[in-house]
Coordinates of C-alpha atoms in Angstrom, one line a residue:
X253 CA -61.6 21.0 -15.2
X254 CA -63.1 17.8 -16.6
X255 CA -59.7 16.0 -16.2
X256 CA -59.4 17.2 -12.6
X257 CA -62.9 15.9 -11.7
X258 CA -62.1 12.5 -13.2
X259 CA -58.8 12.4 -11.3
X260 CA -60.6 13.3 -8.0
X261 CA -63.1 10.5 -8.6
X262 CA -60.4 7.9 -9.2
X263 CA -58.7 9.0 -6.0
X264 CA -62.0 8.5 -4.1
X265 CA -62.3 5.1 -5.7
X266 CA -58.8 4.3 -4.4
X267 CA -57.6 3.6 -7.9
X268 CA -55.1 6.5 -7.8
X269 CA -53.1 8.1 -5.1
X270 CA -52.1 11.8 -5.2
X271 CA -48.4 12.4 -4.5
X272 CA -47.8 15.1 -1.9
X273 CA -45.0 16.5 -4.1
X274 CA -44.3 15.9 -7.7
X275 CA -41.1 14.3 -8.8
X276 CA -40.3 17.4 -10.7
X277 CA -41.9 20.8 -10.2
X278 CA -42.3 21.3 -13.9
X279 CA -44.9 18.5 -13.9
X280 CA -47.3 20.0 -11.4
X281 CA -49.3 17.7 -9.1
X282 CA -48.6 14.0 -9.5
X283 CA -50.8 10.9 -9.4
X284 CA -49.8 7.2 -9.2
X285 CA -51.8 4.0 -9.4
X286 CA -52.3 2.5 -6.0
X287 CA -51.7 -1.0 -7.4
X288 CA -49.5 -2.1 -10.3
X289 CA -52.1 -4.6 -11.5
X290 CA -54.6 -1.7 -11.8
X291 CA -52.1 0.3 -13.9
X292 CA -51.4 -2.8 -16.1
X293 CA -55.1 -3.4 -16.6
X294 CA -55.8 0.2 -17.5
X295 CA -52.9 0.2 -20.0
X296 CA -54.0 -3.1 -21.6
X297 CA -57.5 -1.8 -22.0
X298 CA -56.2 0.8 -24.5
X299 CA -56.2 -0.3 -28.2
X300 CA -52.7 -0.6 -29.6
X301 CA -53.1 2.5 -31.8
X302 CA -54.2 4.6 -28.9
X303 CA -51.3 3.3 -26.8
X304 CA -48.9 4.6 -29.5
X305 CA -50.7 8.0 -29.4
X306 CA -50.4 8.2 -25.6
X307 CA -46.7 7.3 -25.7
X308 CA -46.0 9.9 -28.4
X309 CA -47.8 12.6 -26.4
X310 CA -45.9 11.7 -23.3
X311 CA -42.6 11.9 -25.1
X312 CA -43.3 15.2 -26.8
X313 CA -44.5 16.6 -23.5
X314 CA -41.2 15.6 -21.9
X315 CA -39.3 17.2 -24.8
X316 CA -41.1 20.5 -24.3
X317 CA -40.9 20.5 -20.5
X318 CA -37.3 19.5 -20.3
X319 CA -35.8 21.1 -23.4
X320 CA -32.8 22.2 -21.4
X321 CA -32.3 18.8 -19.7
X322 CA -33.0 16.2 -22.3
X323 CA -29.9 14.1 -21.5
X324 CA -31.3 13.5 -18.0
X325 CA -34.6 12.2 -19.4
X326 CA -33.1 10.5 -22.5
X327 CA -33.9 7.0 -21.2
X328 CA -37.6 7.9 -20.6
X329 CA -37.8 9.6 -24.0
X330 CA -36.2 6.6 -25.8
X331 CA -38.7 4.2 -24.2
X332 CA -41.8 6.3 -25.1
X333 CA -40.7 7.0 -28.7
X334 CA -40.0 3.3 -29.1
X335 CA -43.4 2.4 -27.9
X336 CA -44.9 5.1 -30.1
X337 CA -43.2 3.5 -33.1
X338 CA -40.8 6.4 -33.8
X339 CA -37.7 4.3 -34.1
X340 CA -35.6 7.1 -35.4
X341 CA -36.1 9.3 -32.3
X342 CA -35.9 6.2 -30.1
X343 CA -32.4 5.5 -31.5
X344 CA -31.3 9.1 -31.0
X345 CA -32.4 9.1 -27.3
X346 CA -31.0 5.6 -26.6
X347 CA -27.6 6.9 -27.7
X348 CA -28.0 10.0 -25.5
X349 CA -29.1 7.9 -22.5
X350 CA -26.0 5.7 -22.9
X351 CA -23.7 8.7 -23.1
X352 CA -25.3 10.2 -20.0
X353 CA -24.7 7.0 -18.1
X354 CA -21.1 6.8 -19.3
X355 CA -20.5 10.3 -18.1
X356 CA -21.2 9.3 -14.5
X357 CA -19.3 6.0 -14.9
X358 CA -22.5 3.9 -14.8
X359 CA -21.1 1.6 -17.4
X360 CA -23.5 -1.4 -16.9
X361 CA -26.4 1.0 -17.3
X362 CA -24.9 2.6 -20.4
X363 CA -24.6 -0.8 -22.0
X364 CA -28.4 -1.4 -21.6
X365 CA -29.1 1.7 -23.6
X366 CA -26.5 1.0 -26.2
X367 CA -27.8 -2.6 -26.6
X368 CA -31.3 -1.2 -27.2
X369 CA -29.9 1.2 -29.8
X370 CA -28.1 -1.7 -31.5
X371 CA -31.3 -3.8 -31.5
X372 CA -33.1 -0.9 -33.2
X373 CA -30.4 -0.7 -35.9
X374 CA -30.3 -4.5 -36.5
X375 CA -34.1 -4.4 -36.8
X376 CA -33.8 -2.0 -39.7
X377 CA -34.0 1.5 -38.0
X378 CA -32.4 4.0 -40.4
X379 CA -29.1 5.3 -39.1
X380 CA -26.6 7.6 -40.6
X381 CA -22.8 6.9 -40.5
X382 CA -22.2 9.2 -37.6
X383 CA -24.7 7.4 -35.5
X384 CA -23.2 4.0 -36.3
X385 CA -19.7 5.3 -35.5
X386 CA -21.1 6.6 -32.2
X387 CA -23.0 3.4 -31.3
X388 CA -20.4 0.8 -32.1
X389 CA -17.6 2.9 -30.7
X390 CA -19.2 3.8 -27.4
X391 CA -20.7 0.3 -27.0
X392 CA -17.3 -1.3 -27.6
X393 CA -15.7 1.1 -25.1
X394 CA -18.3 0.2 -22.5
X395 CA -17.6 -3.5 -23.0
X396 CA -13.9 -2.9 -22.7
X397 CA -14.4 -1.1 -19.4
X398 CA -16.4 -4.1 -18.2
X399 CA -13.4 -6.3 -19.2
X400 CA -15.7 -8.1 -21.7
X401 CA -13.0 -8.1 -24.4
X402 CA -14.4 -10.9 -26.6
X403 CA -17.8 -9.2 -26.6
X404 CA -16.1 -6.0 -27.6
X405 CA -14.4 -7.7 -30.4
X406 CA -17.7 -9.2 -31.6
X407 CA -19.1 -5.6 -31.5
X408 CA -16.3 -4.3 -33.7
X409 CA -16.6 -7.3 -36.1
X410 CA -20.3 -6.5 -36.5
X411 CA -19.4 -2.8 -37.0
X412 CA -17.0 -3.9 -39.9
X413 CA -19.8 -5.9 -41.5
X414 CA -22.1 -2.9 -41.4
X415 CA -19.4 -0.8 -43.0
X416 CA -18.7 -3.2 -45.8
X417 CA -22.4 -3.8 -46.5
X418 CA -22.9 0.0 -46.7
X419 CA -19.6 0.9 -48.4
X420 CA -18.8 3.3 -45.5
X421 CA -15.0 3.7 -45.4
X422 CA -14.9 5.8 -42.2
X423 CA -17.0 3.2 -40.4
X424 CA -14.7 0.4 -41.7
X425 CA -11.6 2.2 -40.6
X426 CA -13.0 2.7 -37.1
X427 CA -13.9 -1.0 -36.9
X428 CA -10.5 -2.2 -38.0
X429 CA -8.8 0.3 -35.7
X430 CA -10.8 -0.9 -32.7
X431 CA -9.9 -4.5 -33.5
X432 CA -6.3 -3.5 -33.7
X433 CA -6.4 -1.9 -30.3
X434 CA -7.8 -5.0 -28.7
X435 CA -4.8 -6.9 -29.9
X436 CA -2.3 -4.2 -28.8
X437 CA -2.9 -4.1 -25.1
X438 CA -2.6 -6.7 -22.4
X439 CA -5.9 -8.6 -22.3
X440 CA -7.1 -12.1 -23.4
X441 CA -7.0 -11.0 -27.0
X442 CA -3.4 -9.6 -27.0
X443 CA -1.8 -10.8 -30.3
X444 CA 0.9 -8.6 -31.7
X445 CA 1.2 -10.6 -35.0
X446 CA -2.5 -10.3 -35.8
X447 CA -2.5 -6.8 -34.4
X448 CA 0.2 -5.7 -36.8
X449 CA -1.7 -7.1 -39.8
X450 CA -4.8 -5.2 -38.7
X451 CA -2.7 -2.0 -38.1
X452 CA -1.4 -2.2 -41.6
X453 CA -5.0 -2.5 -43.0
X454 CA -6.1 0.4 -40.8
X455 CA -3.1 2.6 -41.8
X456 CA -3.9 2.1 -45.5
X457 CA -7.5 3.1 -44.9
X458 CA -6.5 6.1 -42.8
X459 CA -4.0 7.4 -45.4
X460 CA -6.6 7.0 -48.1
X461 CA -9.0 9.1 -46.0
X462 CA -6.3 11.5 -44.9
X463 CA -7.4 10.7 -41.3
X464 CA -4.7 12.1 -39.0
X465 CA -6.5 11.2 -35.8
X466 CA -6.7 7.5 -36.8
X467 CA -3.0 7.6 -37.9
X468 CA -2.0 8.8 -34.4
X469 CA -4.0 5.9 -32.9
X470 CA -2.5 3.3 -35.2
X471 CA 1.1 4.3 -34.4
X472 CA 0.2 4.3 -30.7
X473 CA -1.1 0.7 -31.1
X474 CA 2.1 -0.3 -33.0
X475 CA 4.1 1.2 -30.0
X476 CA 2.1 -1.0 -27.6
X477 CA 2.4 -4.1 -29.7
X478 CA 6.2 -3.6 -29.7
X479 CA 6.6 -2.7 -26.0
X480 CA 4.9 -5.9 -24.9
X481 CA 7.3 -8.0 -27.0
X482 CA 10.8 -8.6 -25.6
X483 CA 13.6 -6.7 -27.3
X484 CA 11.5 -4.3 -29.3
X485 CA 11.9 -1.2 -27.2
X486 CA 13.5 0.9 -30.0
X487 CA 10.8 0.0 -32.4
X488 CA 8.2 0.9 -29.7
X489 CA 9.8 4.3 -29.1
X490 CA 10.0 5.2 -32.8
X491 CA 6.3 4.3 -33.2
X492 CA 5.3 6.2 -30.0
X493 CA 7.2 9.3 -30.9
X494 CA 5.6 9.4 -34.4
X495 CA 2.2 9.0 -32.8
X496 CA 2.9 11.8 -30.4
X497 CA 4.1 14.1 -33.2
X498 CA 0.8 13.6 -35.1
X499 CA -1.4 14.0 -32.0
X500 CA 0.4 17.2 -31.0
X501 CA 0.2 18.6 -34.5
X502 CA -3.6 18.2 -34.6
X503 CA -4.1 19.4 -31.0
X504 CA -5.6 16.1 -29.8
X505 CA -4.8 16.5 -26.1
X506 CA -6.5 13.3 -24.9
X507 CA -4.5 11.2 -27.4
X508 CA -1.3 13.0 -26.4
X509 CA -1.9 12.1 -22.8
X510 CA -2.6 8.4 -23.7
X511 CA 0.6 8.1 -25.7
X512 CA 2.6 9.8 -23.0
X513 CA 1.1 7.5 -20.4
X514 CA 2.4 4.4 -22.3
X515 CA 5.7 5.7 -23.8
X516 CA 6.9 6.4 -20.2
X517 CA 7.2 2.6 -19.7
X518 CA 9.1 2.2 -22.9
X519 CA 11.5 4.9 -21.9
X520 CA 12.0 3.1 -18.6
X521 CA 12.6 -0.3 -20.2
X522 CA 15.3 1.5 -22.4
X523 CA 17.0 3.1 -19.4
X524 CA 15.8 6.6 -20.3
X525 CA 14.3 7.4 -16.9
X526 CA 14.3 11.2 -17.1
X527 CA 12.3 11.2 -20.3
X528 CA 9.9 8.6 -18.9
X529 CA 9.3 10.6 -15.7
X530 CA 8.7 13.8 -17.7
X531 CA 6.2 11.9 -19.9
X532 CA 4.2 10.6 -16.9
X533 CA 4.1 14.1 -15.3
X534 CA 2.8 15.8 -18.5
X535 CA 0.2 13.0 -19.0
X536 CA -1.0 13.3 -15.4
X537 CA -1.5 17.1 -15.8
X538 CA -3.5 16.5 -19.0
X539 CA -5.7 13.8 -17.4
X540 CA -6.5 16.1 -14.5
X541 CA -7.4 19.0 -16.9
X542 CA -9.5 16.7 -19.1
X543 CA -11.3 15.2 -16.1
X544 CA -10.6 11.6 -17.2
X545 CA -10.8 9.8 -13.9
X546 CA -10.0 6.2 -15.1
X547 CA -6.8 7.3 -16.9
X548 CA -5.8 9.6 -14.0
X549 CA -6.0 6.6 -11.7
X550 CA -3.9 4.6 -14.1
X551 CA -1.3 7.3 -14.4
X552 CA -1.1 7.6 -10.6
X553 CA -0.5 3.9 -10.2
X554 CA 2.2 4.1 -12.9
X555 CA 3.8 7.1 -11.1
X556 CA 3.7 5.1 -7.9
X557 CA 5.7 2.3 -9.6
X558 CA 8.3 4.9 -10.7
X559 CA 8.6 6.2 -7.1
X560 CA 9.2 2.6 -5.9
X561 CA 12.0 2.3 -8.5
X562 CA 13.5 5.6 -7.0
X563 CA 13.2 4.3 -3.4
X564 CA 10.4 6.7 -2.4
X565 CA 8.1 4.1 -0.9
X566 CA 5.9 6.5 1.1
X567 CA 5.5 8.7 -1.9
X568 CA 4.5 5.7 -3.9
X569 CA 1.8 4.8 -1.4
X570 CA 0.4 8.3 -1.6
X571 CA 0.0 7.8 -5.4
X572 CA -1.5 4.3 -5.0
X573 CA -4.0 5.5 -2.4
X574 CA -5.3 8.3 -4.6
X575 CA -5.5 5.9 -7.6
X576 CA -7.4 3.3 -5.4
X577 CA -9.8 6.0 -4.1
X578 CA -10.6 7.2 -7.6
X579 CA -11.1 3.7 -9.0
X580 CA -13.3 2.7 -6.1
X581 CA -15.4 5.9 -6.4
X582 CA -16.0 5.3 -10.1
X583 CA -16.4 1.5 -9.7
X584 CA -13.4 0.7 -11.9
X585 CA -12.4 -2.8 -10.8
X586 CA -9.4 -2.8 -13.2
X587 CA -8.0 0.3 -11.5
X588 CA -8.7 -1.1 -8.0
X589 CA -6.8 -4.3 -8.9
X590 CA -3.8 -2.4 -10.4
X591 CA -3.4 0.1 -7.5
X592 CA -3.6 -2.6 -4.8
X593 CA -1.3 -5.0 -6.5
X594 CA 1.5 -2.4 -6.9
X595 CA 0.9 -0.8 -3.5
X596 CA 1.7 -4.2 -2.0
X597 CA 5.3 -3.8 -3.4
X598 CA 5.8 -0.5 -1.5
X599 CA 4.5 -2.1 1.8
X600 CA 6.8 -5.0 1.1
X601 CA 9.8 -2.8 0.8
X602 CA 8.8 -1.1 4.1
X603 CA 8.6 -4.5 5.9
X604 CA 4.8 -4.2 6.5
X605 CA 4.1 -7.8 5.6
X606 CA 0.5 -7.9 6.8
X607 CA -0.5 -5.1 4.4
X608 CA 1.7 -6.6 1.7
X609 CA 0.0 -10.0 1.8
X610 CA -3.5 -8.3 1.9
X611 CA -2.7 -6.0 -1.1
X612 CA -1.2 -8.8 -3.2
X613 CA -4.1 -11.2 -2.4
X614 CA -6.9 -8.7 -2.9
X615 CA -5.2 -7.0 -5.8
X616 CA -4.8 -10.2 -7.8
X617 CA -8.4 -11.2 -7.0
X618 CA -9.7 -7.9 -8.3
X619 CA -7.5 -8.4 -11.4
X620 CA -9.1 -11.8 -11.9
X621 CA -12.5 -10.1 -11.9
X622 CA -11.3 -7.4 -14.3
X623 CA -9.5 -9.7 -16.6
X624 CA -6.2 -7.7 -16.0
X625 CA -3.6 -10.3 -16.9
X626 CA -0.5 -8.7 -15.4
X627 CA -2.4 -8.0 -12.2
X628 CA -3.4 -11.7 -12.1
X629 CA 0.1 -13.0 -12.5
X630 CA 2.8 -10.7 -11.0
X631 CA 1.3 -10.0 -7.6
X632 CA 1.0 -13.8 -7.0
X633 CA 4.7 -14.3 -7.9
X634 CA 5.6 -11.5 -5.5
X635 CA 3.4 -13.0 -2.8
X636 CA 5.3 -16.3 -3.2
X637 CA 8.5 -14.5 -2.5
X638 CA 7.0 -12.8 0.5
X639 CA 6.1 -16.2 2.0
X640 CA 9.7 -17.3 1.2
X641 CA 11.1 -14.3 3.2
X642 CA 8.8 -15.2 6.1
X643 CA 10.1 -18.8 6.2
X644 CA 7.0 -20.4 4.6
X645 CA 8.2 -21.7 1.2
X646 CA 5.5 -24.3 1.2
X647 CA 2.9 -21.4 1.0
X648 CA 4.9 -19.9 -1.8
X649 CA 4.8 -23.1 -3.7
X650 CA 1.0 -23.4 -3.2
X651 CA 0.6 -19.9 -4.7
X652 CA 2.8 -20.8 -7.7
X653 CA 1.1 -24.1 -8.3
X654 CA -2.3 -22.4 -8.4
X655 CA -0.9 -19.9 -10.8
X656 CA 0.7 -22.5 -13.1
X657 CA -2.4 -22.6 -15.4
X658 CA -1.6 -19.0 -16.3
X659 CA 1.9 -19.8 -17.7
X660 CA 0.5 -19.5 -21.2
X661 CA -0.2 -15.8 -20.7
X662 CA 0.0 -13.9 -24.0
X663 CA 2.5 -11.5 -22.5
X664 CA 5.7 -13.2 -23.7
X665 CA 8.3 -11.4 -21.5
X666 CA 6.7 -12.7 -18.3
X667 CA 6.6 -16.4 -19.4
X668 CA 10.3 -17.1 -18.5
X669 CA 9.9 -15.4 -15.1
X670 CA 6.9 -17.7 -14.3
X671 CA 8.7 -20.8 -15.4
X672 CA 11.9 -20.0 -13.4
X673 CA 10.0 -19.0 -10.2
X674 CA 7.8 -22.1 -10.2
X675 CA 10.8 -24.4 -10.8
X676 CA 12.7 -22.7 -8.1
X677 CA 10.0 -23.1 -5.5
X678 CA 9.6 -26.7 -6.5
X679 CA 13.3 -27.2 -5.9
X680 CA 13.2 -25.4 -2.5
X681 CA 10.4 -27.7 -1.4
X682 CA 12.3 -30.8 -2.5
X683 CA 10.2 -31.5 -5.6
X684 CA 11.4 -32.2 -9.2
X685 CA 10.6 -29.3 -11.6
X686 CA 7.5 -30.0 -13.6
X687 CA 7.9 -30.6 -17.3
X688 CA 7.5 -27.4 -19.2
X689 CA 8.5 -25.2 -16.3
X690 CA 12.2 -25.4 -16.6
X691 CA 14.2 -22.2 -17.1
X692 CA 17.1 -20.0 -16.0
X693 CA 17.3 -16.5 -14.5
X694 CA 19.1 -15.6 -17.6
X695 CA 15.9 -16.1 -19.5
X696 CA 14.2 -13.2 -17.7
X697 CA 14.2 -9.9 -19.6
X698 CA 16.6 -7.7 -17.6
X699 CA 14.8 -4.5 -18.7
X700 CA 11.6 -5.2 -16.9
X701 CA 12.3 -2.6 -14.3
X702 CA 10.8 -3.3 -10.9
X703 CA 9.4 -6.7 -12.1
X704 CA 12.8 -8.3 -12.1
X705 CA 12.9 -10.9 -9.3
X706 CA 15.8 -11.7 -7.0
X707 CA 16.6 -15.2 -7.9
X708 CA 19.9 -15.1 -6.1
X709 CA 18.0 -15.3 -2.8
X710 CA 16.7 -18.7 -3.8

């Protein structure tokens, strides 16, 4: 009653304003300060010790009121416990807030919470090994989804330092494995030589710990290192099938889907199309069942590429459209760039040049934003050929000249293609081939499926 009287008096004095409806019915009637400055002055008037008490009471009140919905309020709880000086609970709720944001694909928001959690740990907040595994793993994944690969690598290097300092073998394995993965997929850090060294370190740790999950991931990484190197398809298949065997044996469905998604391309490069198509279909079913939207979109784009190879251009467009819709809805720029880049190929084959040019142009620009190297390079090469077909070789040359700075892409099987195409367009336009861009169509890997270019038309 005394509290209500005080609140009524502050409303009359126009310090507070009563909300007509509370933000949450569990909280009852709500009041807000009419002016932010008034709120700040009231807060600053409290002694520091009393502020901590208030924050703790607010946090504990939230814990009681929303015991069944703590994840929804984790960010608020993390803030109040941090201000109350309870760093342990602040860390726990920061991690939960990050996970909650990741679950709805709010990756940038998730990073804010993981960064706060990291700041607490660096400042000395006690953290058990499970929390460190969770923090560095989820933070690194969020950075990867934002295409901040160098920042992700720094995150994993810090993770390894924590592991060594604390003699935590599981944490060290996770850190080395994460660094391996960054060098096994197409991004700015792709480096199969360094990746293999890291994989060997990770495999030794995994065998010592009898960690079958990590072993499955390591062989998956070895498969990808090999498949992005010319002439190593058989090695890639052997590593991929071993990874798949381990993942199936331990019932790890998500990893099974990831391996199937990638090994399909290796089967295609080796001419084993039926096996590749079956792998893609099984992976797609698993991604739908698991509710993994980014990987479902990736699989759909891959499936669309296969349909192009089979001459089913309309069926391919259906796949690309669904992949683009999913990627747009979850704000996955990488997926948007990929789906539009490859959809342009289907429109090209159908003679729809306006849509082709739009998809290649926008798809490559989105790939620039996402740091998706293949999407940055190949759609532009294809766009140059479109201009050639339309009788505008000078526009094709402009595209290739702007692309020439990307010749040093760390994906070796595409470097000869880039060199040959640029030299060819220079010749068509009556220019001497630039030094360093000479090549022959024979240099182009013939197993690169739909990426092989028709040099005879030049």
